[in-house]
């Protein structure tokens, strides 16, 4: 009996060894097995690696130029443009101090106040005039501030009329600010001034942007057969800690790196994903500068009346009246305003409202709409397929909220596509094969009068030095110029940044101050090109609804109407006859 058992044991051992040798020799064949058979093992192994990834994060050296100037060396012309752009968004800061500023010495919206200034004709305002409110900032002790740098938002609105327009804030750098508004409707107009961040808080945000571009980190999964590893990735990684996998784009030179897996090669990368957010980036004293309801997006009260009544335009208005207006009226001109909850575009664009899905279908007939960017333009894709029943989404088996996505209306010959931009992209998981840079995608388009290109690229660049964003937009701009050269009839629409809800955590990674800086750069870089803008910044600022990274359907509807007004402009009366 014992001899038989030992004989069987030898047989089983021989079979096990044979199976192991066969498995090792045919490891590549194993990879082609049905993924459902081994997915549970992969998921478990991936979770184990992910749980350790936050512990093994690299030590980042605070080198201001390391991250900003990676990639291809810019030309002298590009360097000159970069300096101009950085100068144009320069932000005044608090005076240097030997010790950190105490909270009681920082800007306090409760102690601050504003007053509506009278016009030369008294306290009478008409449509076409300009309203000015003077803001004086005080600290938590009630003492006037003597320097500028606070981030303020200004809005003029009328809840009764469903009207609103964004104001322009001028920093006099002495604790006083002017909020200027164009008067565009008859009736009541209520001034609203909001402190987003104190100048002291902005100084912290600026330091984080320059010194801690690693505060959002990324990861990639590497897999070969049963083996898998997860490593940290980013645009800028300290190169002297461990070997790197270099995924710099061959066409644009856009840099991207991951730490090399210990057992696997760099070409076994499977995906890209957001790893997480680093914590404990600021001191306890600095944390007091970012308190919801205290000094983040808190309204400043008026010292007197905060509303006016706007009268119809003056009948006897003459040229001399313009002398009472400050020299900024052209820059002050908003892109539009709300009235009865509907956006009314200014600047020569006739705003159309597409309230029926059939009107949208007719507008997009025979069109190919290519949407590239972050989730704020993906929201447009989702809105259109939900609103237009003829647009049927084609199942590409793409991850939810990631894409790529495609919808088709074969009856009206409409093709709608969405693809996210290349890294840095903070989506959950994107397959490595689906990571594409917008400029490369644009180079693959034929273009033409039936092609629409929609771009939105801003939200995922807030944690990097502005030079990184400038470089990315420069590549996109060059690709757009090439596209317009070979297909001049191509319609290009860019969606700007928008305001969002802020608390302490969001402020350190995605503050509206970061978005404002990027938005100014975007407008400057595409100025003068055959590119149209959907001004999401003003459309979210002018509306009464709460700020959100993904605006509410009411605001999105107006954005889509603006987009479609570009695609299908109103025909002139002479053309209709």
XYZ file of C-alpha atoms in Angstrom:
577
model
C 0.000 0.000 0.000
C 2.771 2.450 0.941
C 4.707 1.548 -2.202
C 1.654 2.383 -4.329
C 1.200 5.775 -2.603
C 4.848 6.718 -3.120
C 4.568 5.639 -6.760
C 1.489 7.893 -7.221
C 3.272 10.759 -5.483
C 6.166 10.473 -7.920
C 3.697 10.504 -10.833
C 1.910 13.586 -9.517
C 5.223 15.359 -8.914
C 6.368 14.529 -12.448
C 3.093 15.851 -13.917
C 3.306 19.069 -11.852
C 6.885 19.720 -12.970
C 5.968 19.020 -16.588
C 3.045 21.432 -16.369
C 5.227 24.163 -14.861
C 7.881 23.741 -17.593
C 5.179 23.831 -20.265
C 3.686 26.996 -18.709
C 7.029 28.793 -18.592
C 7.888 27.884 -22.170
C 4.486 29.011 -23.437
C 3.975 32.108 -21.309
C 2.946 34.195 -24.320
C 0.258 31.640 -25.212
C -1.115 31.966 -21.690
C -1.623 35.669 -22.279
C -4.156 34.870 -24.980
C -6.330 32.777 -22.657
C -9.807 34.061 -22.020
C -9.340 37.114 -19.791
C -12.309 36.101 -17.650
C -10.415 33.003 -16.516
C -7.632 34.984 -14.866
C -9.128 38.450 -14.366
C -9.807 37.799 -10.690
C -6.115 37.066 -10.128
C -5.076 40.212 -12.004
C -7.539 42.365 -10.069
C -6.362 40.985 -6.744
C -2.712 41.484 -7.645
C -3.413 44.981 -8.940
C -5.195 45.907 -5.718
C -2.248 44.661 -3.674
C 0.160 46.802 -5.732
C -2.163 49.809 -5.545
C -2.365 49.574 -1.776
C 1.406 49.928 -1.535
C 1.823 52.642 -4.151
C 1.095 55.556 -1.807
C 3.780 54.315 0.588
C 6.460 54.176 -2.121
C 5.995 57.643 -3.600
C 9.219 59.342 -4.693
C 10.802 62.209 -2.847
C 10.311 65.240 -5.047
C 13.033 67.846 -5.227
C 11.725 71.406 -5.246
C 13.394 72.476 -8.469
C 11.355 75.223 -10.116
C 12.694 74.606 -13.608
C 12.882 70.822 -13.681
C 9.222 70.171 -14.548
C 8.480 73.330 -16.502
C 11.235 72.935 -19.078
C 11.151 69.232 -19.843
C 10.655 68.172 -23.438
C 11.944 69.792 -26.612
C 13.907 73.002 -26.228
C 11.701 75.938 -27.301
C 12.831 78.240 -30.096
C 13.820 81.840 -29.309
C 10.388 82.955 -30.592
C 8.645 80.462 -28.321
C 10.707 81.579 -25.339
C 9.804 85.204 -26.050
C 6.098 84.321 -26.243
C 6.373 82.330 -23.034
C 7.885 85.279 -21.168
C 5.165 87.565 -22.509
C 2.406 85.156 -21.416
C 3.896 84.689 -17.955
C 4.222 88.457 -17.552
C 0.592 88.921 -18.638
C -0.679 86.698 -15.809
C 1.722 88.009 -13.152
C -0.175 88.326 -9.869
C 0.627 90.819 -7.123
C 1.475 89.186 -3.822
C 1.709 90.243 -0.194
C 4.924 91.976 0.898
C 7.722 89.585 1.941
C 7.830 88.836 5.638
C 10.374 87.113 7.818
C 7.638 85.058 9.494
C 4.377 83.580 8.112
C 1.426 85.967 8.179
C -1.029 85.310 11.000
C -4.666 84.703 10.009
C -5.786 87.886 11.775
C -3.657 89.935 9.352
C -5.144 88.386 6.208
C -8.165 89.434 4.151
C -11.506 88.926 5.858
C -14.650 89.178 3.685
C -16.831 89.918 6.712
C -14.888 93.067 7.669
C -14.432 94.136 4.031
C -16.998 96.202 2.175
C -17.899 97.761 -1.173
C -19.825 100.820 -2.301
C -21.502 101.663 -5.598
C -19.998 104.892 -6.909
C -22.323 107.584 -8.292
C -22.076 108.739 -11.886
C -21.269 112.305 -12.906
C -24.977 112.864 -13.323
C -25.765 111.689 -9.807
C -27.284 108.338 -9.015
C -29.010 107.660 -12.295
C -27.955 104.843 -14.583
C -29.060 103.997 -18.110
C -28.518 101.055 -20.437
C -25.181 101.609 -22.114
C -23.582 103.183 -19.046
C -20.881 101.599 -16.927
C -21.355 100.886 -13.237
C -18.428 100.992 -10.835
C -18.219 99.609 -7.323
C -15.245 100.337 -5.076
C -14.105 97.500 -2.802
C -11.987 98.013 0.318
C -10.445 94.947 1.916
C -9.897 94.646 5.656
C -8.217 91.972 7.759
C -9.779 89.930 10.566
C -8.977 92.715 13.038
C -10.951 95.183 10.940
C -7.876 97.079 9.776
C -7.655 98.174 6.119
C -5.339 96.133 3.923
C -2.482 98.125 2.384
C -1.598 95.808 -0.496
C -3.418 93.896 -3.235
C -3.391 90.369 -4.604
C -6.796 89.183 -3.377
C -8.771 87.085 -5.861
C -12.226 88.611 -6.237
C -15.177 87.778 -8.484
C -17.803 90.336 -9.492
C -21.283 89.782 -10.889
C -24.199 92.074 -11.707
C -27.514 90.262 -11.723
C -31.268 90.540 -11.473
C -33.073 87.507 -10.020
C -36.416 88.975 -11.081
C -35.368 89.162 -14.725
C -33.175 86.060 -14.818
C -30.372 88.384 -15.913
C -26.683 88.436 -15.105
C -23.334 89.620 -16.447
C -19.733 89.118 -15.344
C -17.863 92.134 -13.990
C -14.203 93.063 -14.354
C -12.097 93.507 -11.211
C -9.158 95.923 -11.200
C -6.568 95.600 -8.434
C -5.187 98.978 -7.325
C -2.608 97.138 -5.200
C -3.313 99.186 -2.082
C -6.219 97.237 -0.592
C -8.752 98.862 -2.943
C -10.344 97.197 -5.977
C -12.714 98.466 -8.642
C -15.480 96.230 -9.982
C -16.732 97.461 -13.364
C -19.962 96.349 -15.043
C -21.646 97.180 -18.369
C -25.347 97.980 -17.963
C -27.199 95.850 -20.496
C -30.822 95.562 -19.365
C -33.620 97.775 -18.066
C -34.693 97.144 -14.467
C -33.061 96.160 -11.224
C -29.374 95.253 -11.050
C -27.767 93.813 -7.939
C -23.987 94.010 -7.348
C -22.324 90.890 -5.941
C -18.633 90.800 -4.936
C -17.053 87.544 -3.717
C -13.667 86.882 -2.154
C -12.404 83.601 -3.621
C -8.974 83.646 -1.956
C -6.997 86.160 0.053
C -3.701 87.391 -1.347
C -1.960 85.310 1.296
C -3.796 82.173 0.118
C -2.921 82.925 -3.517
C 0.760 83.096 -2.526
C 0.458 79.543 -1.124
C -1.267 78.323 -4.305
C 1.413 79.883 -6.474
C 4.186 78.210 -4.454
C 2.490 74.812 -4.702
C 2.110 75.168 -8.457
C 5.812 75.872 -8.946
C 7.305 73.580 -6.317
C 4.914 70.617 -6.030
C 3.834 69.462 -9.497
C 3.743 65.972 -7.993
C 0.793 66.712 -5.712
C -1.425 64.752 -8.077
C 0.353 61.518 -8.947
C -0.439 58.895 -11.552
C 0.210 55.205 -11.966
C 0.423 52.544 -14.651
C -0.131 48.808 -14.531
C 2.414 46.559 -16.240
C 1.460 42.985 -17.036
C 2.981 39.913 -18.655
C 1.212 36.613 -18.157
C 0.516 36.137 -14.463
C 3.031 38.818 -13.480
C 1.906 42.403 -12.919
C 3.405 45.479 -11.297
C 2.147 49.012 -10.657
C 4.488 51.996 -10.633
C 4.230 55.754 -10.160
C 4.088 57.992 -13.248
C 4.166 61.724 -13.890
C 5.331 64.374 -16.275
C 8.308 65.075 -14.054
C 9.892 62.401 -11.885
C 13.230 62.667 -10.072
C 15.525 60.678 -12.379
C 18.089 59.700 -9.756
C 15.913 57.479 -7.564
C 15.295 54.501 -9.843
C 15.260 53.711 -13.589
C 12.578 55.395 -15.685
C 10.402 54.301 -18.576
C 10.373 57.163 -21.069
C 7.028 57.627 -22.851
C 7.834 61.008 -24.395
C 5.691 61.504 -27.489
C 7.757 61.110 -30.655
C 5.892 63.785 -32.620
C 5.345 66.582 -30.100
C 8.094 65.850 -27.601
C 5.533 65.944 -24.765
C 7.275 64.242 -21.826
C 5.793 61.463 -19.715
C 7.606 59.021 -17.436
C 6.917 56.051 -15.211
C 9.256 54.300 -12.816
C 10.408 51.087 -14.448
C 8.888 47.911 -12.991
C 11.348 45.696 -11.155
C 10.591 42.506 -13.115
C 8.878 43.638 -16.318
C 9.944 45.726 -19.289
C 8.648 49.189 -20.179
C 6.710 47.909 -23.196
C 4.405 45.803 -21.002
C 2.465 48.871 -19.821
C -1.283 48.194 -19.889
C -2.957 51.385 -18.706
C -2.734 54.858 -17.213
C -4.698 56.027 -14.177
C -4.898 58.724 -11.555
C -3.012 57.517 -8.515
C -4.241 60.036 -5.990
C -3.578 63.344 -4.256
C -0.699 64.004 -1.905
C -1.717 65.232 1.535
C -0.094 67.456 4.150
C 1.218 69.921 1.584
C 0.724 73.013 3.722
C 1.375 73.988 7.309
C -1.318 74.326 9.942
C -1.045 78.125 9.710
C -1.452 78.007 5.933
C -4.468 75.710 6.278
C -6.281 78.533 8.105
C -6.183 80.506 4.840
C -8.433 77.884 3.196
C -11.583 77.648 5.306
C -14.969 77.128 3.697
C -17.424 79.786 4.812
C -14.596 81.905 6.245
C -12.213 82.910 3.455
C -13.061 80.703 0.459
C -15.773 82.095 -1.825
C -17.456 84.325 0.721
C -19.472 87.376 -0.321
C -18.485 90.882 0.664
C -21.280 93.128 1.912
C -22.060 96.639 0.721
C -21.613 99.643 2.987
C -24.772 101.130 1.456
C -27.229 100.104 -1.286
C -26.080 97.081 -3.288
C -28.545 97.505 -6.146
C -29.582 100.101 -8.675
C -32.434 100.621 -11.117
C -31.307 100.807 -14.732
C -33.287 103.112 -17.029
C -33.676 102.836 -20.816
C -30.866 104.271 -22.976
C -30.518 108.037 -22.986
C -32.220 109.575 -26.007
C -29.918 112.594 -26.023
C -26.689 110.603 -25.497
C -23.837 112.373 -27.247
C -20.215 111.539 -27.883
C -18.974 113.665 -24.976
C -20.623 111.244 -22.561
C -17.887 108.751 -23.303
C -15.433 110.947 -21.438
C -17.014 109.861 -18.161
C -16.214 106.236 -18.932
C -12.841 104.861 -17.899
C -10.391 103.857 -20.619
C -11.205 100.122 -20.368
C -14.585 99.938 -22.170
C -13.327 97.784 -25.044
C -11.660 95.256 -22.734
C -14.702 95.408 -20.483
C -17.031 94.255 -23.234
C -18.359 90.864 -22.071
C -18.855 87.946 -24.431
C -22.508 87.943 -23.458
C -25.024 88.094 -20.641
C -28.114 86.299 -19.377
C -31.656 87.580 -19.721
C -34.680 85.418 -18.882
C -32.161 82.640 -18.106
C -30.968 82.620 -21.730
C -27.493 83.608 -22.840
C -27.345 86.555 -25.207
C -24.059 86.650 -27.044
C -22.394 89.961 -27.828
C -19.638 90.874 -30.232
C -21.454 90.326 -33.513
C -22.602 86.728 -32.912
C -26.334 86.154 -33.268
C -27.308 83.737 -30.519
C -29.815 81.102 -31.551
C -31.701 78.861 -29.146
C -32.146 75.221 -30.135
C -35.057 74.146 -27.973
C -36.165 71.176 -30.076
C -34.079 68.100 -30.849
C -35.192 68.345 -34.488
C -33.526 71.778 -34.741
C -30.257 70.300 -33.451
C -30.526 67.423 -35.919
C -31.020 69.788 -38.836
C -28.084 71.915 -37.706
C -25.730 68.928 -37.448
C -26.921 67.256 -40.643
C -23.986 65.907 -42.716
C -21.523 66.974 -40.010
C -18.684 65.163 -38.255
C -18.166 66.628 -34.781
C -14.850 65.749 -33.128
C -14.648 66.533 -29.406
C -11.269 66.369 -27.682
C -10.313 67.176 -24.120
C -11.375 66.662 -20.538
C -14.662 65.736 -18.875
C -16.116 69.232 -19.335
C -16.403 68.641 -23.087
C -17.383 65.017 -22.556
C -20.350 66.530 -20.715
C -21.362 68.155 -24.021
C -21.196 64.790 -25.780
C -23.404 63.232 -23.100
C -25.833 66.149 -23.241
C -26.285 65.873 -27.017
C -26.878 62.116 -27.120
C -29.372 62.442 -24.241
C -31.240 65.283 -25.963
C -31.238 64.020 -29.554
C -32.874 60.567 -29.788
C -31.653 60.051 -33.362
C -28.046 60.076 -32.141
C -27.400 56.471 -31.192
C -24.277 55.779 -29.200
C -22.136 53.076 -30.783
C -20.817 50.634 -28.196
C -17.022 50.777 -28.367
C -16.787 48.904 -25.040
C -15.001 51.918 -23.592
C -14.828 52.471 -19.824
C -17.584 54.689 -18.469
C -16.581 58.363 -18.161
C -13.338 57.656 -20.040
C -14.079 56.867 -23.685
C -13.455 57.067 -26.513
C -17.135 57.453 -27.399
C -18.995 57.657 -30.685
C -22.615 58.333 -31.640
C -24.187 58.065 -35.080
C -27.343 59.310 -36.771
C -27.270 57.417 -40.061
C -30.504 58.998 -41.294
C -29.115 62.535 -41.149
C -25.480 61.512 -41.698
C -24.209 62.815 -38.327
C -21.123 61.460 -36.582
C -20.300 62.632 -33.049
C -17.034 61.555 -31.412
C -15.264 62.184 -28.106
C -11.718 61.346 -27.039
C -9.870 62.436 -23.903
C -6.603 64.338 -24.205
C -3.242 62.778 -23.447
C -1.511 62.775 -20.061
C -1.780 64.379 -17.615
C -5.358 63.090 -17.525
C -6.882 62.311 -14.120
C -9.407 59.743 -15.298
C -9.837 56.472 -13.431
C -8.203 54.136 -15.958
C -7.295 54.709 -19.616
C -5.785 51.935 -21.701
C -2.279 52.873 -22.840
C -3.276 52.254 -26.449
C -6.006 54.889 -26.119
C -3.729 57.681 -24.852
C -3.584 60.250 -27.657
C -2.357 63.835 -27.761
C -4.825 66.285 -29.288
C -2.278 67.708 -31.725
C -1.599 64.235 -33.148
C -5.317 63.561 -33.494
C -5.792 66.873 -35.311
C -3.051 65.938 -37.761
C -5.088 62.861 -38.644
C -8.208 64.842 -39.635
C -9.041 65.630 -43.243
C -11.135 68.624 -42.177
C -13.413 70.627 -44.407
C -16.690 72.564 -44.240
C -18.565 69.582 -42.740
C -16.001 69.020 -39.984
C -16.371 70.578 -36.522
C -13.559 70.401 -33.950
C -14.394 71.134 -30.309
C -11.591 71.432 -27.735
C -11.558 71.759 -23.947
C -8.212 71.335 -22.231
C -7.525 73.058 -18.898
C -8.724 71.271 -15.748
C -5.941 68.667 -15.606
C -3.090 71.172 -15.909
C -3.719 73.165 -12.732
C -1.095 71.323 -10.686
C 1.753 72.013 -13.122
C 3.785 75.153 -13.837
C 2.106 77.324 -16.472
C 4.975 76.641 -18.901
C 3.684 73.067 -19.210
C 0.261 74.337 -20.312
C 1.796 76.837 -22.730
C 3.812 74.059 -24.369
C 0.729 71.838 -24.765
C -1.354 74.653 -26.272
C 1.501 75.553 -28.620
C 1.451 72.035 -30.075
C -2.327 72.188 -30.455
C -2.137 75.624 -32.074
C 0.407 74.425 -34.642
C -1.768 71.410 -35.454
C -4.807 73.670 -35.864
C -2.886 75.937 -38.226
C -1.880 72.911 -40.298
C -5.508 71.754 -40.327
C -6.781 75.172 -41.428
C -4.103 75.357 -44.126
C -5.170 72.090 -45.737
C -8.917 72.503 -45.006
C -9.798 76.197 -44.529
C -13.507 75.497 -44.041
C -13.012 73.505 -40.838
C -14.911 74.984 -37.872
C -12.901 75.095 -34.635
C -14.556 75.876 -31.307
C -12.708 76.074 -27.988
C -14.449 75.813 -24.632
C -12.828 77.958 -21.948
C -12.325 77.088 -18.281
C -15.193 77.522 -15.832
C -15.656 78.224 -12.146
C -16.256 75.393 -9.707
C -17.150 74.658 -6.097
C -14.184 75.032 -3.740
C -13.202 73.790 -0.340
C -9.735 73.478 1.161
C -8.832 70.239 -0.591
C -10.107 71.250 -4.032
C -8.414 74.645 -3.713
C -4.961 73.100 -3.396
C -5.340 71.164 -6.645
C -8.036 72.830 -8.758
C -8.574 76.339 -7.436
C -10.410 78.855 -9.619
C -7.231 80.913 -9.392
C -5.349 78.203 -11.271
C -8.187 78.013 -13.800
C -8.203 81.790 -14.275
C -4.482 81.830 -15.014
C -4.809 79.017 -17.566
C -7.870 80.664 -19.107
C -5.979 83.897 -19.715
C -3.151 81.989 -21.375
C -5.579 80.068 -23.587
C -7.324 83.233 -24.820
C -4.012 84.950 -25.554
C -2.536 82.004 -27.449
C -5.511 81.595 -29.804
C -6.209 85.287 -30.268
C -6.292 86.296 -33.928
C -6.814 82.743 -35.192
C -9.870 81.392 -37.002
C -11.046 79.901 -33.733
C -14.357 80.509 -31.946
C -14.770 80.591 -28.169
C -17.537 79.347 -25.916
C -16.893 81.528 -22.867
C -17.637 79.034 -20.093
C -15.905 81.305 -17.575
C -18.331 84.182 -18.041
C -21.293 81.857 -18.532
C -20.722 80.289 -15.108
C -19.800 83.566 -13.412
C -22.837 85.463 -14.722
C -25.361 82.760 -13.752
C -27.008 82.527 -10.347
C -26.593 78.743 -10.039
C -23.799 77.449 -7.768
C -20.401 76.942 -9.359
C -19.583 73.356 -10.318
C -16.774 71.696 -12.242
C -19.480 70.206 -14.447
C -22.066 72.988 -14.779
C -25.766 72.256 -14.407
C -27.876 71.327 -17.473
C -29.318 74.855 -17.594
C -25.880 76.348 -18.216
C -24.772 73.498 -20.481
C -27.865 74.063 -22.612
C -26.764 77.658 -23.204
C -23.231 76.469 -24.016
C -24.580 73.981 -26.560
C -26.757 76.743 -28.058
C -23.614 78.851 -28.414
C -21.774 75.990 -30.099
C -24.650 75.328 -32.491
C -24.955 79.051 -33.248
C -21.386 78.851 -34.542
C -22.081 75.687 -36.530
C -25.343 77.030 -37.990
C -25.181 80.846 -37.943
C -28.391 82.750 -38.551
C -28.784 83.582 -42.206
C -28.861 87.253 -43.087
C -32.147 88.646 -44.371
C -30.612 89.397 -47.758
C -29.697 85.724 -48.086
C -33.166 84.570 -47.088
C -34.921 86.514 -49.844
